[in-house]
């Protein structure tokens, strides 16, 4: 539990304005595993494909939204919407969460990974392929010393403390970079060949992966349907072995959209490549699919980025706490801009996550959501699509404070939708 409390202490310090070397870069990281700057704690919130996850201050996990495949981990599965957060029983000491398409991952303080939900492609990593739902968290066998996890569409990956990456789940055409390409489902974690010294990773819904190495270089593998692997690999091919993304250096964070990718440089600039059908690269391009890495014009002083493995939108958090967005927003927000625009009415944002919808946390401890809400994934008690951010209802905003671990309120006003 000590590591779990440390995560929340780091978040509390970030809320108080103390700069830490940590960040939000596409993977959900154990406290201390860092890839960006400015005191941002990864893995606190996770927006998946119509469901959401959030860490509690005591290392518990809360879930809401779609539960069709048991992805909420509450012991049952069904088509009914769950529009309010529910605590997952039996899951403690969690330091990071990640949400995929119909399944979820949690990283505990002891370095073990737990998974639940859909398992039709072996994405739960338990050695099985199941047509039914797995609505209770189960330990992923064979994984230890894990510091980050990332859930994709029907596959998952984990980063171990030794800098190696492990993957499992859907392996069509060998996209995982593990084992034989003739094996369609990899049901247990296996190491990605030819990759070491990794400090952050991201798995995308479109069937590809990014990894950030300690030297600031970015490596990619998997499906290349939108040139999301960068210059070199042929459009439409599957690259089984990681290749370096050309034109990038001094990268501190990475994130993946469905078929586009982005990187945050140490100087606060954002770089994008891949599919641009909805303006998600942050600028107009003559080609729908762009292999060349280019900086997003007019955007600086960025400290966190998020594309979301199930989306065609991009989010960027600036040092001043403002949130900027571009690309397609399925709720119609910002009018599908091809260039970054500020999300109005939000300030002091400290964490962001994007899936089919978006979640964010501000320094007052308020968790907000906006976008599609057909399964209650915004957690506001309704199934109404929201074009403006609304607070998630029913979660405590109290974080551990001080050496004794006694909770302290972050704000006297309404917090997370409660009085």
Protein backbone atom coordinates (compact mmCIF):
# COMPACT_ATOMS: atom_id res chain seq x y z
CA UNK A 1 0.00 0.00 0.00
CA UNK A 2 3.00 2.27 0.49
CA UNK A 3 3.56 2.61 -3.29
CA UNK A 4 -0.14 3.27 -3.85
CA UNK A 5 -0.07 6.12 -1.35
CA UNK A 6 3.09 7.44 -2.97
CA UNK A 7 1.22 7.81 -6.29
CA UNK A 8 -1.41 9.94 -4.62
CA UNK A 9 1.16 11.98 -2.73
CA UNK A 10 2.80 12.74 -6.07
CA UNK A 11 -0.56 13.79 -7.46
CA UNK A 12 -1.20 15.96 -4.43
CA UNK A 13 2.18 17.64 -4.82
CA UNK A 14 1.44 18.28 -8.49
CA UNK A 15 -1.87 19.86 -7.51
CA UNK A 16 0.04 22.15 -5.16
CA UNK A 17 2.30 23.23 -8.01
CA UNK A 18 5.47 21.27 -7.23
CA UNK A 19 7.23 20.20 -10.44
CA UNK A 20 8.01 16.48 -10.69
CA UNK A 21 9.64 14.42 -13.39
CA UNK A 22 6.61 12.35 -14.31
CA UNK A 23 3.96 12.47 -16.96
CA UNK A 24 1.08 11.15 -19.01
CA UNK A 25 2.29 9.65 -22.25
CA UNK A 26 -0.11 6.95 -23.38
CA UNK A 27 0.66 4.19 -20.91
CA UNK A 28 -0.53 3.86 -17.34
CA UNK A 29 2.59 3.98 -15.20
CA UNK A 30 3.52 2.97 -11.69
CA UNK A 31 4.28 5.98 -9.50
CA UNK A 32 7.75 7.20 -10.38
CA UNK A 33 7.85 5.73 -13.88
CA UNK A 34 8.05 8.92 -15.89
CA UNK A 35 8.10 10.21 -19.45
CA UNK A 36 7.11 13.87 -19.26
CA UNK A 37 7.43 16.83 -16.96
CA UNK A 38 5.39 19.22 -14.81
CA UNK A 39 4.00 16.92 -12.14
CA UNK A 40 1.49 14.86 -14.09
CA UNK A 41 0.60 11.44 -12.75
CA UNK A 42 -0.25 8.82 -15.41
CA UNK A 43 -2.82 6.10 -14.98
CA UNK A 44 -5.03 7.93 -12.47
CA UNK A 45 -7.94 8.01 -14.96
CA UNK A 46 -8.67 5.96 -18.08
CA UNK A 47 -11.26 6.50 -20.82
CA UNK A 48 -11.83 3.35 -22.88
CA UNK A 49 -14.34 2.28 -25.47
CA UNK A 50 -17.52 3.49 -23.76
CA UNK A 51 -16.30 2.79 -20.22
CA UNK A 52 -14.20 4.65 -17.68
CA UNK A 53 -11.87 3.86 -14.79
CA UNK A 54 -10.49 5.95 -11.95
CA UNK A 55 -8.16 5.30 -9.06
CA UNK A 56 -9.38 5.99 -5.56
CA UNK A 57 -7.03 7.65 -3.05
CA UNK A 58 -6.80 4.38 -1.13
CA UNK A 59 -5.63 2.30 -4.09
CA UNK A 60 -9.11 1.09 -5.05
CA UNK A 61 -10.56 1.26 -8.56
CA UNK A 62 -13.90 2.74 -9.59
CA UNK A 63 -15.64 2.02 -12.91
CA UNK A 64 -18.66 3.21 -14.88
CA UNK A 65 -20.17 3.10 -18.38
CA UNK A 66 -20.58 0.06 -20.62
CA UNK A 67 -20.44 -3.35 -18.98
CA UNK A 68 -21.43 -5.54 -21.92
CA UNK A 69 -18.29 -7.67 -21.57
CA UNK A 70 -17.78 -7.31 -17.84
CA UNK A 71 -15.24 -4.52 -18.35
CA UNK A 72 -16.36 -2.75 -15.17
CA UNK A 73 -15.17 -5.69 -13.07
CA UNK A 74 -18.19 -5.61 -10.76
CA UNK A 75 -19.00 -9.34 -10.93
CA UNK A 76 -21.70 -9.18 -13.59
CA UNK A 77 -22.00 -8.29 -17.27
CA UNK A 78 -24.96 -6.86 -19.16
CA UNK A 79 -26.17 -4.30 -21.67
CA UNK A 80 -27.61 -1.88 -19.13
CA UNK A 81 -25.78 1.42 -18.73
CA UNK A 82 -23.90 2.11 -15.50
CA UNK A 83 -23.91 5.93 -15.38
CA UNK A 84 -22.45 6.29 -11.88
CA UNK A 85 -19.07 5.10 -10.52
CA UNK A 86 -19.04 1.68 -8.82
CA UNK A 87 -16.20 0.39 -6.67
CA UNK A 88 -14.53 -2.81 -7.91
CA UNK A 89 -14.43 -5.33 -5.07
CA UNK A 90 -11.26 -7.19 -4.15
CA UNK A 91 -8.88 -4.96 -6.09
CA UNK A 92 -6.52 -3.02 -3.82
CA UNK A 93 -3.12 -1.33 -3.84
CA UNK A 94 -3.63 -0.28 -7.47
CA UNK A 95 -1.30 2.41 -8.80
CA UNK A 96 -2.45 2.70 -12.44
CA UNK A 97 -5.34 1.72 -14.73
CA UNK A 98 -5.82 1.40 -18.49
CA UNK A 99 -9.06 0.86 -20.44
CA UNK A 100 -9.34 -0.91 -23.79
CA UNK A 101 -12.25 -2.04 -25.97
CA UNK A 102 -14.40 -4.08 -23.63
CA UNK A 103 -11.63 -4.94 -21.19
CA UNK A 104 -9.56 -3.29 -18.47
CA UNK A 105 -6.12 -3.49 -16.89
CA UNK A 106 -4.86 -2.55 -13.45
CA UNK A 107 -1.28 -2.34 -12.19
CA UNK A 108 -0.76 -3.03 -8.50
CA UNK A 109 2.00 -1.68 -6.29
CA UNK A 110 3.67 -5.10 -6.17
CA UNK A 111 4.27 -4.99 -9.95
CA UNK A 112 1.54 -7.48 -10.88
CA UNK A 113 -1.06 -6.88 -13.60
CA UNK A 114 -4.77 -7.67 -13.29
CA UNK A 115 -7.26 -7.89 -16.15
CA UNK A 116 -10.99 -8.36 -16.69
CA UNK A 117 -13.71 -8.06 -19.34
CA UNK A 118 -13.69 -9.35 -22.91
CA UNK A 119 -11.27 -12.19 -23.72
CA UNK A 120 -12.22 -13.28 -27.24
CA UNK A 121 -8.65 -12.63 -28.46
CA UNK A 122 -6.75 -13.63 -25.33
CA UNK A 123 -6.42 -9.98 -24.25
CA UNK A 124 -6.74 -10.90 -20.56
CA UNK A 125 -3.44 -12.79 -20.80
CA UNK A 126 -4.67 -15.74 -18.74
CA UNK A 127 -3.78 -18.42 -21.29
CA UNK A 128 -7.34 -18.74 -22.57
CA UNK A 129 -9.65 -17.46 -25.27
CA UNK A 130 -13.23 -17.08 -24.02
CA UNK A 131 -16.36 -16.08 -25.88
CA UNK A 132 -18.09 -14.99 -22.69
CA UNK A 133 -17.38 -12.18 -20.26
CA UNK A 134 -14.90 -12.27 -17.38
CA UNK A 135 -16.45 -9.72 -14.98
CA UNK A 136 -14.01 -10.21 -12.09
CA UNK A 137 -10.37 -9.07 -12.07
CA UNK A 138 -7.83 -11.85 -12.40
CA UNK A 139 -4.05 -11.80 -12.15
CA UNK A 140 -2.15 -12.01 -15.46
CA UNK A 141 0.23 -14.97 -14.94
CA UNK A 142 3.94 -14.69 -15.63
CA UNK A 143 4.28 -10.91 -15.27
CA UNK A 144 6.37 -9.40 -12.47
CA UNK A 145 8.11 -6.11 -11.83
CA UNK A 146 5.75 -4.28 -14.20
CA UNK A 147 5.88 -0.48 -14.17
CA UNK A 148 3.38 0.38 -16.94
CA UNK A 149 0.43 -1.15 -18.79
CA UNK A 150 -1.43 -0.16 -21.94
CA UNK A 151 -4.70 -1.59 -23.27
CA UNK A 152 -5.44 -1.46 -26.99
CA UNK A 153 -8.46 -2.58 -28.98
CA UNK A 154 -8.13 -6.35 -28.45
CA UNK A 155 -4.57 -6.62 -27.20
CA UNK A 156 -2.46 -5.35 -24.35
CA UNK A 157 1.13 -4.61 -23.40
CA UNK A 158 3.21 -4.19 -20.29
CA UNK A 159 6.55 -2.55 -19.53
CA UNK A 160 8.79 -4.23 -16.98
CA UNK A 161 11.33 -2.52 -14.75
CA UNK A 162 14.16 -3.98 -16.84
CA UNK A 163 13.00 -1.94 -19.87
CA UNK A 164 11.49 -4.86 -21.81
CA UNK A 165 8.02 -4.82 -23.37
CA UNK A 166 5.59 -7.74 -23.20
CA UNK A 167 2.45 -8.12 -25.33
CA UNK A 168 -0.54 -10.43 -25.67
CA UNK A 169 -3.96 -10.69 -27.31
CA UNK A 170 -4.95 -10.30 -30.96
CA UNK A 171 -1.94 -11.15 -33.16
CA UNK A 172 -3.38 -10.96 -36.67
CA UNK A 173 -0.51 -10.90 -39.16
CA UNK A 174 1.92 -10.92 -36.25
CA UNK A 175 1.17 -7.33 -35.19
CA UNK A 176 2.20 -7.92 -31.56
CA UNK A 177 5.82 -8.50 -32.52
CA UNK A 178 5.93 -11.70 -30.47
CA UNK A 179 5.94 -15.37 -31.44
CA UNK A 180 4.87 -16.66 -34.84
CA UNK A 181 2.64 -14.57 -37.14
CA UNK A 182 0.64 -17.74 -37.78
CA UNK A 183 -0.56 -17.66 -34.17
CA UNK A 184 -3.68 -15.49 -34.30
CA UNK A 185 -4.12 -15.13 -30.53
CA UNK A 186 -1.25 -14.84 -28.07
CA UNK A 187 -2.97 -15.78 -24.83
CA UNK A 188 -0.06 -15.20 -22.43
CA UNK A 189 2.42 -12.31 -22.19
CA UNK A 190 5.48 -12.70 -24.43
CA UNK A 191 8.48 -10.38 -24.92
CA UNK A 192 8.62 -8.09 -27.95
CA UNK A 193 11.78 -8.99 -29.87
CA UNK A 194 14.50 -6.40 -30.40
CA UNK A 195 13.33 -3.79 -27.92
CA UNK A 196 15.13 -2.70 -24.74
CA UNK A 197 15.66 0.32 -22.49
CA UNK A 198 12.01 1.33 -22.87
CA UNK A 199 10.58 3.92 -20.45
CA UNK A 200 7.04 4.34 -21.83
CA UNK A 201 4.71 2.52 -24.21
CA UNK A 202 1.33 2.97 -25.90
CA UNK A 203 -1.00 0.49 -27.61
CA UNK A 204 -3.47 1.76 -30.20
CA UNK A 205 -6.87 0.55 -31.26
CA UNK A 206 -5.74 0.43 -34.89
CA UNK A 207 -3.36 -2.43 -34.17
CA UNK A 208 0.01 -0.81 -33.57
CA UNK A 209 2.36 0.11 -30.74
CA UNK A 210 4.77 2.90 -29.82
CA UNK A 211 7.65 2.65 -27.37
CA UNK A 212 9.79 5.44 -25.98
CA UNK A 213 13.38 4.50 -25.16
CA UNK A 214 15.60 6.09 -22.53
CA UNK A 215 17.63 7.88 -25.24
CA UNK A 216 14.55 9.87 -26.32
CA UNK A 217 13.93 7.88 -29.52
CA UNK A 218 10.53 6.44 -30.51
CA UNK A 219 9.99 2.96 -31.93
CA UNK A 220 6.90 1.56 -33.66
CA UNK A 221 5.53 -1.78 -34.82
CA UNK A 222 2.28 -3.40 -35.87
CA UNK A 223 -0.27 -2.41 -38.52
CA UNK A 224 0.64 0.55 -40.73
CA UNK A 225 -2.76 1.37 -42.22
CA UNK A 226 -2.33 5.13 -41.84
CA UNK A 227 1.48 5.55 -41.92
CA UNK A 228 1.44 5.58 -38.13
CA UNK A 229 4.77 3.74 -38.10
CA UNK A 230 6.43 6.75 -39.73
CA UNK A 231 8.65 6.97 -42.81
CA UNK A 232 10.03 3.73 -44.22
CA UNK A 233 7.46 0.96 -43.68
CA UNK A 234 5.06 0.43 -46.58
CA UNK A 235 1.53 1.75 -46.15
CA UNK A 236 -0.84 -1.07 -45.23
CA UNK A 237 1.83 -3.54 -44.16
CA UNK A 238 2.32 -5.14 -40.75
CA UNK A 239 5.76 -4.62 -39.25
CA UNK A 240 6.57 -7.33 -36.71
CA UNK A 241 9.87 -5.89 -35.53
CA UNK A 242 10.09 -2.41 -33.97
CA UNK A 243 11.47 0.31 -36.24
CA UNK A 244 12.67 3.74 -35.19
CA UNK A 245 10.35 6.61 -36.11
CA UNK A 246 12.47 8.98 -38.15
CA UNK A 247 12.68 12.69 -37.39
CA UNK A 248 12.19 12.49 -33.63
CA UNK A 249 14.65 13.18 -30.82
CA UNK A 250 14.55 14.26 -27.18
CA UNK A 251 11.04 12.84 -26.83
CA UNK A 252 9.59 12.69 -23.30
CA UNK A 253 6.07 11.33 -23.95
CA UNK A 254 4.12 9.39 -26.59
CA UNK A 255 0.48 8.63 -27.33
CA UNK A 256 -1.50 6.73 -29.95
CA UNK A 257 -4.83 7.33 -31.65
CA UNK A 258 -6.69 4.80 -33.75
CA UNK A 259 -4.35 5.36 -36.71
CA UNK A 260 -2.36 8.48 -35.83
CA UNK A 261 0.46 9.04 -33.40
CA UNK A 262 2.04 11.88 -31.47
CA UNK A 263 5.14 12.65 -29.47
CA UNK A 264 6.01 15.37 -26.98
CA UNK A 265 9.49 16.82 -27.18
CA UNK A 266 11.47 18.07 -24.19
CA UNK A 267 11.07 21.62 -25.49
CA UNK A 268 7.27 21.44 -25.14
CA UNK A 269 6.45 21.02 -28.84
CA UNK A 270 4.09 18.33 -30.16
CA UNK A 271 4.89 16.19 -33.20
CA UNK A 272 2.35 14.13 -35.17
CA UNK A 273 2.17 11.62 -38.01
CA UNK A 274 -0.20 9.01 -39.49
CA UNK A 275 -3.82 9.29 -40.57
CA UNK A 276 -5.18 12.82 -40.92
CA UNK A 277 -8.67 12.21 -42.32
CA UNK A 278 -10.24 14.23 -39.50
CA UNK A 279 -7.50 16.81 -38.94
CA UNK A 280 -6.12 14.87 -35.97
CA UNK A 281 -2.53 15.75 -36.89
CA UNK A 282 -3.19 19.38 -36.00
CA UNK A 283 -2.71 20.84 -39.46
CA UNK A 284 -4.07 20.48 -42.97
CA UNK A 285 -2.23 17.98 -45.16
CA UNK A 286 -2.53 17.15 -48.87
CA UNK A 287 -2.31 13.46 -47.97
CA UNK A 288 -4.84 11.65 -45.78
CA UNK A 289 -2.02 9.45 -44.50
CA UNK A 290 1.24 11.25 -43.68
CA UNK A 291 4.40 9.32 -42.88
CA UNK A 292 6.56 12.37 -42.19
CA UNK A 293 6.76 13.62 -38.61
CA UNK A 294 5.87 17.31 -38.30
CA UNK A 295 5.39 19.77 -35.45
CA UNK A 296 1.90 21.07 -34.69
CA UNK A 297 1.99 24.79 -35.57
CA UNK A 298 1.22 27.38 -32.92
CA UNK A 299 1.38 25.01 -29.97
CA UNK A 300 4.08 25.34 -27.32
CA UNK A 301 4.79 24.78 -23.65
CA UNK A 302 2.92 21.46 -23.69
CA UNK A 303 3.41 19.09 -20.74
CA UNK A 304 1.07 16.19 -21.62
CA UNK A 305 -0.49 14.66 -24.73
CA UNK A 306 -3.29 12.17 -25.32
CA UNK A 307 -4.82 10.77 -28.50
CA UNK A 308 -6.77 7.80 -27.18
CA UNK A 309 -6.64 4.35 -28.80
CA UNK A 310 -10.32 4.49 -29.77
CA UNK A 311 -10.47 8.03 -31.13
CA UNK A 312 -9.56 10.39 -33.95
CA UNK A 313 -9.11 13.36 -31.62
CA UNK A 314 -5.98 14.73 -29.99
CA UNK A 315 -5.60 16.54 -26.67
CA UNK A 316 -2.70 18.58 -25.38
CA UNK A 317 -2.25 20.00 -21.89
CA UNK A 318 -0.16 23.16 -21.58
CA UNK A 319 1.92 24.21 -18.60
CA UNK A 320 -0.63 26.88 -17.67
CA UNK A 321 -3.26 24.16 -17.10
CA UNK A 322 -5.28 24.87 -20.25
CA UNK A 323 -6.45 22.01 -22.45
CA UNK A 324 -6.31 22.14 -26.25
CA UNK A 325 -7.99 19.82 -28.77
CA UNK A 326 -8.15 19.14 -32.48
CA UNK A 327 -9.44 16.46 -34.85
CA UNK A 328 -12.79 14.71 -34.80
CA UNK A 329 -14.86 14.93 -31.66
CA UNK A 330 -17.78 12.52 -31.87
CA UNK A 331 -19.84 14.79 -29.64
CA UNK A 332 -19.36 17.65 -32.10
CA UNK A 333 -17.20 19.69 -29.75
CA UNK A 334 -14.92 22.33 -31.29
CA UNK A 335 -16.37 21.78 -34.75
CA UNK A 336 -13.81 19.27 -35.98
CA UNK A 337 -10.92 21.75 -36.02
CA UNK A 338 -7.79 20.93 -38.09
CA UNK A 339 -5.75 23.12 -35.74
CA UNK A 340 -5.59 23.28 -31.92
CA UNK A 341 -8.33 25.20 -30.13
CA UNK A 342 -8.65 25.71 -26.39
CA UNK A 343 -11.37 23.79 -24.58
CA UNK A 344 -13.38 26.60 -22.94
CA UNK A 345 -14.31 26.68 -19.28
CA UNK A 346 -11.42 24.52 -18.06
CA UNK A 347 -8.39 25.59 -16.08
CA UNK A 348 -5.70 24.00 -13.94
CA UNK A 349 -5.99 20.58 -15.61
CA UNK A 350 -3.48 18.03 -14.30
CA UNK A 351 -4.44 14.78 -16.06
CA UNK A 352 -6.25 13.81 -19.27
CA UNK A 353 -7.46 10.58 -20.89
CA UNK A 354 -9.22 9.99 -24.19
CA UNK A 355 -11.17 7.08 -25.63
CA UNK A 356 -14.51 7.29 -27.38
CA UNK A 357 -15.07 10.06 -24.82
CA UNK A 358 -12.71 12.23 -22.77
CA UNK A 359 -11.90 12.52 -19.07
CA UNK A 360 -9.81 15.08 -17.24
CA UNK A 361 -8.84 15.94 -13.69
CA UNK A 362 -8.28 19.48 -12.41
CA UNK A 363 -6.13 20.56 -9.50
CA UNK A 364 -9.16 21.04 -7.26
CA UNK A 365 -9.68 17.28 -7.51
CA UNK A 366 -12.71 17.49 -9.81
CA UNK A 367 -13.02 14.80 -12.47
CA UNK A 368 -14.77 15.91 -15.66
CA UNK A 369 -16.04 14.12 -18.77
CA UNK A 370 -17.51 15.04 -22.11
CA UNK A 371 -18.53 13.44 -25.38
CA UNK A 372 -20.71 10.39 -26.14
CA UNK A 373 -22.54 8.99 -23.13
CA UNK A 374 -24.79 6.21 -24.43
CA UNK A 375 -23.58 3.78 -21.74
CA UNK A 376 -23.14 6.35 -18.98
CA UNK A 377 -19.38 6.54 -19.57
CA UNK A 378 -19.25 10.18 -18.43
CA UNK A 379 -20.37 9.19 -14.94
CA UNK A 380 -22.80 12.08 -14.54
CA UNK A 381 -25.79 9.86 -13.77
CA UNK A 382 -27.29 10.19 -17.27
CA UNK A 383 -26.85 8.76 -20.77
CA UNK A 384 -26.98 12.19 -22.39
CA UNK A 385 -24.21 13.24 -24.78
CA UNK A 386 -22.36 16.24 -23.38
CA UNK A 387 -20.87 18.93 -25.60
CA UNK A 388 -19.40 20.65 -22.55
CA UNK A 389 -17.45 18.99 -19.72
CA UNK A 390 -19.58 17.85 -16.77
CA UNK A 391 -18.37 16.61 -13.36
CA UNK A 392 -18.32 12.90 -12.59
CA UNK A 393 -20.71 12.26 -9.71
CA UNK A 394 -20.12 10.34 -6.52
CA UNK A 395 -16.35 10.02 -6.24
CA UNK A 396 -14.44 11.42 -3.27
CA UNK A 397 -11.79 14.00 -4.04
CA UNK A 398 -9.91 13.45 -0.80
CA UNK A 399 -6.28 12.48 -1.19
CA UNK A 400 -3.76 11.27 1.37
CA UNK A 401 -1.96 14.22 2.89
CA UNK A 402 1.10 14.47 5.07
CA UNK A 403 3.34 11.76 6.44
CA UNK A 404 0.55 10.18 8.46
CA UNK A 405 -1.53 9.49 5.38
CA UNK A 406 -4.55 11.23 6.88
CA UNK A 407 -6.89 12.44 4.11
CA UNK A 408 -7.29 16.14 3.49
CA UNK A 409 -9.89 17.90 1.37
CA UNK A 410 -8.45 19.57 -1.71
CA UNK A 411 -11.23 22.09 -1.99
CA UNK A 412 -14.15 23.36 0.04
CA UNK A 413 -16.44 23.74 -2.97
CA UNK A 414 -18.28 20.92 -4.71
CA UNK A 415 -15.85 18.17 -5.58
CA UNK A 416 -16.47 15.44 -8.17
CA UNK A 417 -20.12 16.32 -8.24
CA UNK A 418 -20.74 15.87 -4.51
CA UNK A 419 -21.67 18.61 -2.04
